CSV table of N, CA and C in Angstrom, one decimal:
chain,number,residue,atom,x,y,z
A,800,MET,N,18.2,-153.4,-114.1
A,800,MET,CA,19.2,-154.1,-114.6
A,800,MET,C,19.3,-154.2,-116.3
A,801,SER,N,20.4,-154.0,-116.8
A,801,SER,CA,20.3,-153.7,-118.2
A,801,SER,C,21.4,-154.6,-118.9
A,802,SER,N,21.4,-155.3,-119.8
A,802,SER,CA,22.7,-156.2,-120.5
A,802,SER,C,22.6,-155.8,-121.9
A,803,ILE,N,23.8,-155.9,-122.6
A,803,ILE,CA,24.2,-155.9,-123.8
A,803,ILE,C,25.4,-156.7,-124.6
A,804,GLU,N,25.5,-157.4,-125.5
A,804,GLU,CA,26.5,-158.3,-126.4
A,804,GLU,C,27.3,-157.3,-127.0
A,805,ILE,N,28.6,-157.1,-126.9
A,805,ILE,CA,29.5,-156.2,-127.6
A,805,ILE,C,30.7,-157.0,-128.3
A,806,ASP,N,30.9,-156.3,-129.5
A,806,ASP,CA,31.4,-157.4,-130.0
A,806,ASP,C,33.0,-157.0,-130.1
A,807,ALA,N,33.5,-157.2,-128.6
A,807,ALA,CA,35.2,-156.8,-128.5
A,807,ALA,C,35.0,-157.6,-127.2
A,808,PRO,N,36.7,-158.0,-127.1
A,808,PRO,CA,36.8,-158.7,-125.7
A,808,PRO,C,37.0,-157.8,-124.7
A,809,PRO,N,36.8,-158.5,-123.2
A,809,PRO,CA,36.3,-157.5,-122.0
A,809,PRO,C,37.7,-157.1,-121.8
A,810,ALA,N,39.3,-156.9,-122.3
A,810,ALA,CA,40.0,-156.0,-121.9
A,810,ALA,C,39.5,-154.8,-122.7
A,811,ARG,N,39.0,-154.3,-124.2
A,811,ARG,CA,38.7,-153.4,-125.0
A,811,ARG,C,37.4,-152.9,-124.2
A,812,VAL,N,36.5,-153.3,-123.7
A,812,VAL,CA,35.6,-152.7,-122.9
A,812,VAL,C,35.8,-151.9,-121.4
A,813,TRP,N,36.8,-152.8,-120.8
A,813,TRP,CA,37.4,-152.0,-119.6
A,813,TRP,C,37.9,-150.9,-120.0
A,814,GLU,N,38.9,-151.0,-121.1
A,814,GLU,CA,39.3,-149.5,-121.5
A,814,GLU,C,38.4,-148.5,-121.6
A,815,VAL,N,37.4,-148.5,-122.0
A,815,VAL,CA,36.0,-147.5,-122.1
A,815,VAL,C,35.6,-147.5,-121.0
A,816,ILE,N,35.2,-148.2,-120.4
A,816,ILE,CA,34.2,-148.2,-119.0
A,816,ILE,C,35.2,-147.7,-117.9
A,817,SER,N,36.4,-148.2,-117.4
A,817,SER,CA,37.1,-147.8,-116.5
A,817,SER,C,37.5,-146.9,-115.9
A,818,ASP,N,37.2,-145.6,-116.7
A,818,ASP,CA,38.2,-144.1,-116.3
A,818,ASP,C,36.7,-143.4,-116.5
A,819,VAL,N,36.4,-143.1,-115.3
A,819,VAL,CA,35.1,-142.4,-114.2
A,819,VAL,C,35.0,-141.0,-115.5
A,820,ARG,N,35.5,-140.2,-116.0
A,820,ARG,CA,35.9,-139.4,-117.2
A,820,ARG,C,35.0,-139.8,-118.0
A,821,ASN,N,35.2,-140.8,-118.7
A,821,ASN,CA,34.6,-141.2,-119.8
A,821,ASN,C,33.0,-141.5,-120.2
A,822,ALA,N,32.4,-141.2,-118.8
A,822,ALA,CA,31.0,-141.4,-118.3
A,822,ALA,C,30.2,-140.5,-119.4
A,823,THR,N,30.8,-139.3,-119.0
A,823,THR,CA,30.2,-138.3,-119.9
A,823,THR,C,29.9,-138.9,-121.4
A,824,GLN,N,30.6,-139.6,-122.0
A,824,GLN,CA,29.8,-140.2,-123.3
A,824,GLN,C,29.1,-140.9,-123.8
A,825,TRP,N,29.0,-141.5,-122.4
A,825,TRP,CA,27.7,-142.8,-122.5
A,825,TRP,C,26.4,-142.2,-121.8
A,826,SER,N,26.8,-141.6,-120.8
A,826,SER,CA,25.6,-141.1,-119.6
A,826,SER,C,24.4,-140.3,-119.8
A,827,SER,N,23.2,-140.6,-119.5
A,827,SER,CA,22.3,-139.7,-120.1
A,827,SER,C,22.1,-139.0,-119.1
A,828,GLN,N,22.9,-138.7,-117.8
A,828,GLN,CA,22.9,-137.3,-117.1
A,828,GLN,C,24.0,-136.7,-116.9
A,829,ALA,N,25.2,-137.2,-116.5
A,829,ALA,CA,26.3,-136.7,-116.5
A,829,ALA,C,26.8,-135.8,-117.5
A,830,VAL,N,27.1,-134.9,-117.4
A,830,VAL,CA,27.7,-133.9,-118.3
A,830,VAL,C,29.1,-133.3,-118.3
A,831,LYS,N,29.6,-133.7,-117.1
A,831,LYS,CA,31.0,-133.2,-116.8
A,831,LYS,C,31.4,-134.3,-115.7
A,832,ILE,N,32.5,-134.4,-115.7
A,832,ILE,CA,33.3,-135.2,-114.4
A,832,ILE,C,34.6,-135.3,-114.2
A,833,PHE,N,35.1,-134.4,-112.6
A,833,PHE,CA,36.3,-133.9,-112.4
A,833,PHE,C,36.6,-134.9,-111.4
A,834,ALA,N,37.7,-135.7,-112.1
A,834,ALA,CA,37.9,-136.9,-111.2
A,834,ALA,C,39.4,-136.1,-110.6
A,835,LEU,N,39.4,-136.9,-109.0
A,835,LEU,CA,40.8,-136.2,-108.2
A,835,LEU,C,42.0,-137.6,-108.3
A,836,GLY,N,43.1,-137.1,-108.8
A,836,GLY,CA,44.2,-137.7,-109.0
A,836,GLY,C,44.4,-138.0,-111.0
A,837,GLY,N,45.2,-139.0,-111.1
A,837,GLY,CA,45.2,-139.3,-112.2
A,837,GLY,C,44.5,-140.5,-113.0
A,838,ARG,N,44.8,-141.5,-113.2
A,838,ARG,CA,43.9,-142.4,-114.0
A,838,ARG,C,43.3,-143.2,-112.5
A,839,THR,N,42.3,-143.7,-113.2
A,839,THR,CA,41.3,-144.2,-112.4
A,839,THR,C,41.1,-145.5,-111.6
A,840,THR,N,41.2,-145.7,-110.3
A,840,THR,CA,41.7,-146.8,-109.8
A,840,THR,C,40.4,-146.9,-108.6
A,841,LYS,N,40.8,-148.2,-107.5
A,841,LYS,CA,39.8,-148.3,-106.3
A,841,LYS,C,40.1,-146.9,-105.8
A,842,GLY,N,38.8,-146.4,-105.3
A,842,GLY,CA,38.9,-145.1,-104.2
A,842,GLY,C,39.1,-143.9,-105.2
A,843,THR,N,39.1,-143.9,-106.4
A,843,THR,CA,39.2,-142.4,-107.1
A,843,THR,C,37.9,-141.9,-106.8
A,844,TRP,N,37.8,-140.7,-106.4
A,844,TRP,CA,36.9,-139.8,-106.2
A,844,TRP,C,36.5,-139.0,-107.2
A,845,ALA,N,35.4,-138.4,-107.7
A,845,ALA,CA,34.8,-137.7,-108.6
A,845,ALA,C,33.8,-136.7,-108.1
A,846,LEU,N,34.1,-135.4,-108.9
A,846,LEU,CA,32.9,-134.3,-108.7
A,846,LEU,C,31.9,-134.6,-110.3
A,847,ASN,N,30.9,-134.7,-109.9
A,847,ASN,CA,30.0,-135.0,-111.4
A,847,ASN,C,29.0,-134.0,-111.6
A,848,ILE,N,29.0,-133.4,-112.7
A,848,ILE,CA,28.0,-132.4,-112.8
A,848,ILE,C,26.8,-133.0,-114.0
A,849,ASN,N,25.7,-133.3,-113.4
A,849,ASN,CA,24.6,-133.8,-113.9
A,849,ASN,C,23.6,-132.9,-114.6
A,850,LYS,N,22.8,-133.2,-115.5
A,850,LYS,CA,22.1,-132.2,-116.2
A,850,LYS,C,20.9,-133.2,-116.6
A,851,ARG,N,19.4,-132.9,-116.6
A,851,ARG,CA,18.4,-133.4,-116.7
A,851,ARG,C,17.4,-132.0,-117.3
A,852,GLY,N,17.2,-132.1,-118.6
A,852,GLY,CA,16.0,-130.7,-118.9
A,852,GLY,C,16.9,-129.6,-118.6
A,853,PRO,N,16.2,-128.6,-117.6
A,853,PRO,CA,16.6,-127.4,-117.3
A,853,PRO,C,17.5,-127.7,-115.9
A,854,LEU,N,17.5,-128.8,-115.0
A,854,LEU,CA,17.9,-129.1,-114.3
A,854,LEU,C,19.6,-129.6,-114.0
A,855,VAL,N,20.0,-128.8,-113.4
A,855,VAL,CA,21.6,-129.1,-113.0
A,855,VAL,C,22.1,-129.1,-111.9
A,856,TRP,N,22.9,-130.3,-111.1
A,856,TRP,CA,23.1,-130.9,-110.4
A,856,TRP,C,24.2,-131.7,-109.8
A,857,PRO,N,24.9,-131.4,-108.7
A,857,PRO,CA,26.3,-132.2,-108.6
A,857,PRO,C,26.3,-133.1,-107.5
A,858,THR,N,26.6,-134.2,-108.0
A,858,THR,CA,27.3,-135.1,-106.9
A,858,THR,C,28.5,-135.5,-106.5
A,859,THR,N,29.1,-136.2,-105.6
A,859,THR,CA,30.3,-136.8,-105.7
A,859,THR,C,30.3,-138.5,-105.6
A,860,SER,N,31.3,-138.7,-105.8
A,860,SER,CA,31.5,-140.4,-106.4
A,860,SER,C,32.4,-140.8,-105.8
A,861,ARG,N,32.6,-142.0,-105.6
A,861,ARG,CA,33.8,-142.9,-105.6
A,861,ARG,C,33.8,-144.4,-105.9
A,862,VAL,N,35.0,-144.4,-106.6
A,862,VAL,CA,34.7,-145.7,-106.9
A,862,VAL,C,35.3,-147.1,-106.0
A,863,VAL,N,34.3,-147.8,-105.7
A,863,VAL,CA,34.2,-148.6,-104.6
A,863,VAL,C,34.6,-150.0,-105.2
A,864,GLU,N,34.8,-150.4,-106.6
A,864,GLU,CA,34.9,-151.5,-106.9
A,864,GLU,C,35.7,-151.5,-108.0
A,865,PHE,N,36.7,-152.5,-108.3
A,865,PHE,CA,37.8,-151.7,-109.4
A,865,PHE,C,38.5,-153.7,-109.7
A,866,GLU,N,38.1,-154.0,-110.6
A,866,GLU,CA,38.6,-155.3,-111.1
A,866,GLU,C,38.3,-155.6,-112.6
A,867,PRO,N,40.2,-154.9,-112.7
A,867,PRO,CA,40.2,-155.0,-114.6
A,867,PRO,C,39.5,-156.0,-115.0
A,868,GLY,N,38.9,-156.0,-116.0
A,868,GLY,CA,38.4,-157.0,-116.9
A,868,GLY,C,37.0,-157.6,-116.7
A,869,ARG,N,36.9,-156.7,-115.5
A,869,ARG,CA,35.5,-158.3,-114.9
A,869,ARG,C,34.5,-156.9,-114.3
A,870,ARG,N,34.8,-156.2,-113.0
A,870,ARG,CA,33.8,-155.2,-112.4
A,870,ARG,C,34.6,-153.9,-112.4
A,871,PHE,N,33.6,-153.1,-112.1
A,871,PHE,CA,33.9,-151.6,-112.4
A,871,PHE,C,32.4,-151.1,-111.2
A,872,ALA,N,33.0,-150.8,-109.9
A,872,ALA,CA,31.6,-149.9,-109.3
A,872,ALA,C,31.8,-148.7,-108.8
A,873,ASN,N,30.9,-147.8,-108.6
A,873,ASN,CA,30.8,-146.2,-108.4
A,873,ASN,C,29.9,-145.7,-107.2
A,874,ARG,N,30.0,-145.8,-106.1
A,874,ARG,CA,28.9,-145.4,-105.1
A,874,ARG,C,29.1,-143.8,-105.3
A,875,ILE,N,27.1,-143.2,-105.5
A,875,ILE,CA,27.2,-142.0,-105.3
A,875,ILE,C,27.0,-141.7,-104.0
A,876,HIS,N,27.6,-140.5,-103.7
A,876,HIS,CA,27.5,-140.1,-101.9
A,876,HIS,C,26.4,-139.6,-101.6
A,877,GLU,N,25.6,-138.9,-102.3
A,877,GLU,CA,24.2,-138.0,-102.3
A,877,GLU,C,23.1,-139.1,-101.9
A,878,ASN,N,23.3,-140.2,-102.6
A,878,ASN,CA,21.7,-141.1,-102.8
A,878,ASN,C,22.2,-142.5,-102.1
A,879,ASN,N,23.5,-142.7,-101.7
A,879,ASN,CA,23.7,-144.1,-101.3
A,879,ASN,C,23.7,-145.0,-102.9
A,880,SER,N,23.2,-144.9,-103.9
A,880,SER,CA,23.2,-145.2,-104.9
A,880,SER,C,24.8,-146.2,-105.3
A,881,VAL,N,24.8,-147.4,-105.9
A,881,VAL,CA,26.3,-147.8,-106.1
A,881,VAL,C,25.8,-148.5,-107.7
A,882,TRP,N,26.3,-147.9,-109.0
A,882,TRP,CA,26.2,-148.4,-110.1
A,882,TRP,C,27.4,-149.2,-110.9
A,883,PHE,N,27.2,-150.7,-110.9
A,883,PHE,CA,28.0,-151.6,-111.2
A,883,PHE,C,27.8,-151.8,-112.9
A,884,PHE,N,29.1,-151.8,-113.4
A,884,PHE,CA,29.3,-152.5,-114.6
A,884,PHE,C,30.0,-154.0,-114.4
A,885,ASP,N,29.3,-154.9,-114.7
A,885,ASP,CA,29.9,-156.1,-114.8
A,885,ASP,C,30.2,-156.9,-116.4
A,886,LEU,N,31.3,-157.5,-116.4
A,886,LEU,CA,31.9,-158.1,-117.9
A,886,LEU,C,32.0,-159.2,-117.8
A,887,GLU,N,31.5,-160.1,-118.9
A,887,GLU,CA,31.8,-161.5,-118.8
A,887,GLU,C,32.0,-162.0,-120.5
A,888,PRO,N,33.1,-162.4,-120.7
A,888,PRO,CA,33.7,-162.8,-122.0
A,888,PRO,C,32.5,-163.7,-122.6
A,889,THR,N,32.3,-163.7,-123.8
A,889,THR,CA,31.2,-164.7,-124.1
A,889,THR,C,32.3,-165.5,-125.2
A,890,THR,N,31.5,-167.0,-125.5
A,890,THR,CA,31.9,-167.8,-126.8
A,890,THR,C,32.1,-167.3,-127.8
A,891,SER,N,32.1,-166.2,-128.0
A,891,SER,CA,32.9,-165.9,-129.7
A,891,SER,C,33.4,-164.8,-129.8
A,892,GLY,N,33.9,-164.4,-128.3
A,892,GLY,CA,35.2,-163.5,-128.1
A,892,GLY,C,35.1,-162.4,-127.6
A,893,GLY,N,33.7,-162.4,-127.6
A,893,GLY,CA,33.3,-160.7,-127.2
A,893,GLY,C,32.7,-160.7,-125.8
A,894,THR,N,31.8,-159.8,-125.4
A,894,THR,CA,31.8,-159.2,-124.1
A,894,THR,C,29.9,-158.9,-123.8
A,895,ARG,N,29.8,-159.3,-122.9
A,895,ARG,CA,28.6,-159.4,-122.2
A,895,ARG,C,28.6,-158.1,-121.4
A,896,LEU,N,28.0,-157.2,-121.2
A,896,LEU,CA,28.0,-156.1,-120.1
A,896,LEU,C,26.9,-156.0,-119.6
A,897,THR,N,27.0,-156.1,-118.0
A,897,THR,CA,25.8,-155.6,-117.5
A,897,THR,C,25.7,-154.3,-116.6
A,898,GLU,N,25.2,-153.4,-116.8
A,898,GLU,CA,24.9,-152.1,-115.6
A,898,GLU,C,23.9,-152.7,-114.8
A,899,ARG,N,23.6,-152.2,-113.9
A,899,ARG,CA,22.8,-152.0,-112.4
A,899,ARG,C,23.1,-151.0,-111.4
A,900,ARG,N,22.2,-150.9,-110.8
A,900,ARG,CA,21.9,-149.8,-109.8
A,900,ARG,C,21.7,-150.0,-108.5
A,901,GLU,N,22.4,-150.4,-107.3
A,901,GLU,CA,21.7,-151.1,-106.0
A,901,GLU,C,21.6,-149.9,-104.8
A,902,VAL,N,21.0,-149.9,-104.3
A,902,VAL,CA,20.8,-148.9,-103.1
A,902,VAL,C,20.5,-150.1,-101.6
A,903,ARG,N,21.5,-150.2,-101.6
A,903,ARG,CA,21.5,-151.4,-100.5
A,903,ARG,C,21.1,-150.6,-98.6
A,904,ASP,N,21.8,-149.7,-98.8
A,904,ASP,CA,21.4,-148.5,-97.4
A,904,ASP,C,20.3,-147.7,-97.6
A,905,GLY,N,19.5,-147.5,-98.7
A,905,GLY,CA,18.3,-146.9,-98.5
A,905,GLY,C,18.8,-145.4,-99.1
A,906,LEU,N,17.9,-144.8,-99.5
A,906,LEU,CA,18.2,-143.3,-100.6
A,906,LEU,C,18.2,-142.1,-99.2
A,907,THR,N,19.0,-141.7,-99.3
A,907,THR,CA,19.0,-140.4,-98.5
A,907,THR,C,18.0,-139.6,-98.3
A,908,PHE,N,17.7,-138.9,-97.4
A,908,PHE,CA,16.5,-138.1,-97.1
A,908,PHE,C,16.4,-137.1,-98.0
A,909,VAL,N,17.6,-136.6,-98.1
A,909,VAL,CA,17.9,-135.3,-99.0
A,909,VAL,C,17.2,-136.0,-100.8
A,910,SER,N,18.1,-137.1,-101.0
A,910,SER,CA,17.7,-137.7,-102.4
A,910,SER,C,16.1,-137.7,-102.7
A,911,THR,N,15.6,-138.8,-101.6
A,911,THR,CA,14.1,-138.8,-102.1
A,911,THR,C,13.3,-137.6,-101.7
A,912,PHE,N,13.7,-136.3,-101.3
A,912,PHE,CA,12.5,-135.4,-101.3
A,912,PHE,C,12.9,-134.9,-102.3
A,913,LEU,N,14.4,-134.3,-103.0
A,913,LEU,CA,14.5,-133.6,-104.1
A,913,LEU,C,14.0,-134.6,-105.0
A,914,THR,N,13.7,-136.3,-105.8
A,914,THR,CA,13.1,-136.8,-106.2
A,914,THR,C,11.8,-136.4,-106.5
A,915,ASP,N,11.3,-136.9,-105.2
A,915,ASP,CA,9.9,-136.4,-105.0
A,915,ASP,C,9.6,-135.1,-105.6
A,916,LYS,N,10.0,-133.8,-105.2
A,916,LYS,CA,9.7,-132.3,-105.5
A,916,LYS,C,10.5,-132.0,-107.3
A,917,ALA,N,11.4,-133.0,-107.8
A,917,ALA,CA,12.3,-132.3,-108.7
A,917,ALA,C,12.0,-133.5,-109.9
A,918,PHE,N,12.0,-134.3,-109.7
A,918,PHE,CA,11.8,-135.4,-110.9
A,918,PHE,C,10.8,-136.3,-110.8
A,919,GLY,N,9.5,-135.8,-110.7
A,919,GLY,CA,8.4,-136.9,-110.8
A,919,GLY,C,8.1,-137.7,-109.5
A,920,GLY,N,9.3,-138.0,-108.6
A,920,GLY,CA,8.6,-138.9,-107.1
A,920,GLY,C,9.8,-140.0,-108.0
A,921,GLN,N,10.0,-141.1,-107.0
A,921,GLN,CA,11.1,-142.3,-106.9
A,921,GLN,C,10.2,-143.3,-108.2
A,922,PRO,N,9.4,-144.0,-107.9
A,922,PRO,CA,8.8,-144.9,-109.4
A,922,PRO,C,9.3,-144.0,-110.5
A,923,ALA,N,8.7,-142.8,-111.0
A,923,ALA,CA,9.0,-142.6,-112.1
A,923,ALA,C,10.5,-142.3,-112.5
A,924,PHE,N,11.1,-141.6,-111.6
A,924,PHE,CA,13.1,-141.6,-111.7
A,924,PHE,C,13.5,-142.8,-111.9
A,925,THR,N,12.7,-143.8,-111.1
A,925,THR,CA,14.0,-145.1,-111.4
A,925,THR,C,13.5,-145.5,-112.4
A,926,LYS,N,12.2,-145.7,-113.3
A,926,LYS,CA,12.0,-146.1,-114.5
A,926,LYS,C,12.8,-145.2,-115.4
A,927,GLU,N,13.2,-144.1,-115.1
A,927,GLU,CA,14.1,-143.1,-116.3
A,927,GLU,C,15.6,-143.5,-116.3
A,928,LEU,N,15.9,-144.0,-114.9
A,928,LEU,CA,17.3,-144.3,-114.7
A,928,LEU,C,17.5,-146.0,-115.3
A,929,ASP,N,16.5,-146.6,-115.2
A,929,ASP,CA,16.4,-147.7,-116.0
A,929,ASP,C,16.6,-148.0,-117.5
A,930,GLU,N,15.9,-146.9,-118.2
A,930,GLU,CA,15.6,-146.6,-119.6
A,930,GLU,C,17.0,-146.1,-119.8
A,931,GLY,N,17.8,-145.3,-119.2
A,931,GLY,CA,18.8,-144.7,-119.0
A,931,GLY,C,20.1,-145.8,-119.6
A,932,MET,N,19.6,-147.0,-118.3
A,932,MET,CA,21.1,-147.8,-118.4
A,932,MET,C,20.9,-148.4,-119.9
A,933,SER,N,19.8,-149.2,-120.8
A,933,SER,CA,19.8,-149.5,-121.7
A,933,SER,C,20.6,-148.4,-122.7
A,934,LEU,N,20.0,-147.5,-122.7
A,934,LEU,CA,21.1,-146.4,-123.4
A,934,LEU,C,22.0,-146.2,-123.3
A,935,SER,N,22.4,-146.2,-122.3
A,935,SER,CA,24.2,-146.1,-121.8
A,935,SER,C,25.1,-147.1,-122.8
A,936,LEU,N,24.3,-148.6,-122.3
A,936,LEU,CA,24.9,-149.7,-122.7
A,936,LEU,C,25.0,-149.9,-124.5
A,937,GLN,N,24.1,-148.9,-125.2
A,937,GLN,CA,24.4,-148.9,-126.3
A,937,GLN,C,25.4,-147.9,-127.0
A,938,ARG,N,25.3,-146.8,-126.1
A,938,ARG,CA,26.4,-146.0,-126.3
A,938,ARG,C,27.9,-146.4,-126.1
A,939,ILE,N,28.0,-147.5,-124.9
A,939,ILE,CA,29.3,-147.9,-124.8
A,939,ILE,C,29.4,-148.9,-125.9
A,940,LYS,N,28.6,-149.8,-126.6
A,940,LYS,CA,29.0,-150.7,-127.5
A,940,LYS,C,29.8,-150.1,-128.9
A,941,THR,N,28.4,-148.9,-129.1
A,941,THR,CA,28.9,-148.1,-130.4
A,941,THR,C,30.2,-147.7,-130.2
A,942,LEU,N,30.9,-147.0,-129.3
A,942,LEU,CA,32.3,-146.3,-129.0
A,942,LEU,C,33.1,-147.3,-128.7
A,943,VAL,N,33.0,-148.8,-128.2
A,943,VAL,CA,34.2,-149.7,-128.0
A,943,VAL,C,34.2,-150.3,-129.7
A,944,GLU,N,32.8,-150.5,-130.1
A,944,GLU,CA,33.2,-150.9,-131.9
A,944,GLU,C,33.3,-150.3,-132.6
A,945,GLN,N,33.4,-148.9,-132.6
A,945,GLN,CA,34.1,-148.2,-133.7
A,945,GLN,C,35.5,-147.9,-133.2
A,946,GLY,N,35.6,-148.2,-132.0
A,946,GLY,CA,37.0,-147.6,-131.4
A,946,GLY,C,38.0,-148.5,-131.7
């Protein structure tokens, strides 16, 4: 889990994070996202193309929580992870944005196997994902505050 304060109201932060296609602007791994349908809403499905060094792999995802100005969550089907963005207004008129990843149902066998073989094992990959959250939040902050 990682958090950052952004000098913009939650509605402005929401504009940036609530469209699944925008994730390529801040994600440390997603390089292309093909969303099904028009505007992102709860239930939106997407095909994601991810990259890490020379490795490229697809995942599919579905928006499982969509509470405008408050929470956005996306479930990755290949590994059972759910990525959350929670927005909280600050007393200064800005937003505290928190990103976290949960695997409530446990990782899939395929995900565990591939992580062990291609990504250096689960502890190393989880650490990398955690570090990626901090980077993602910094990139979102920059996008929102410059926009």
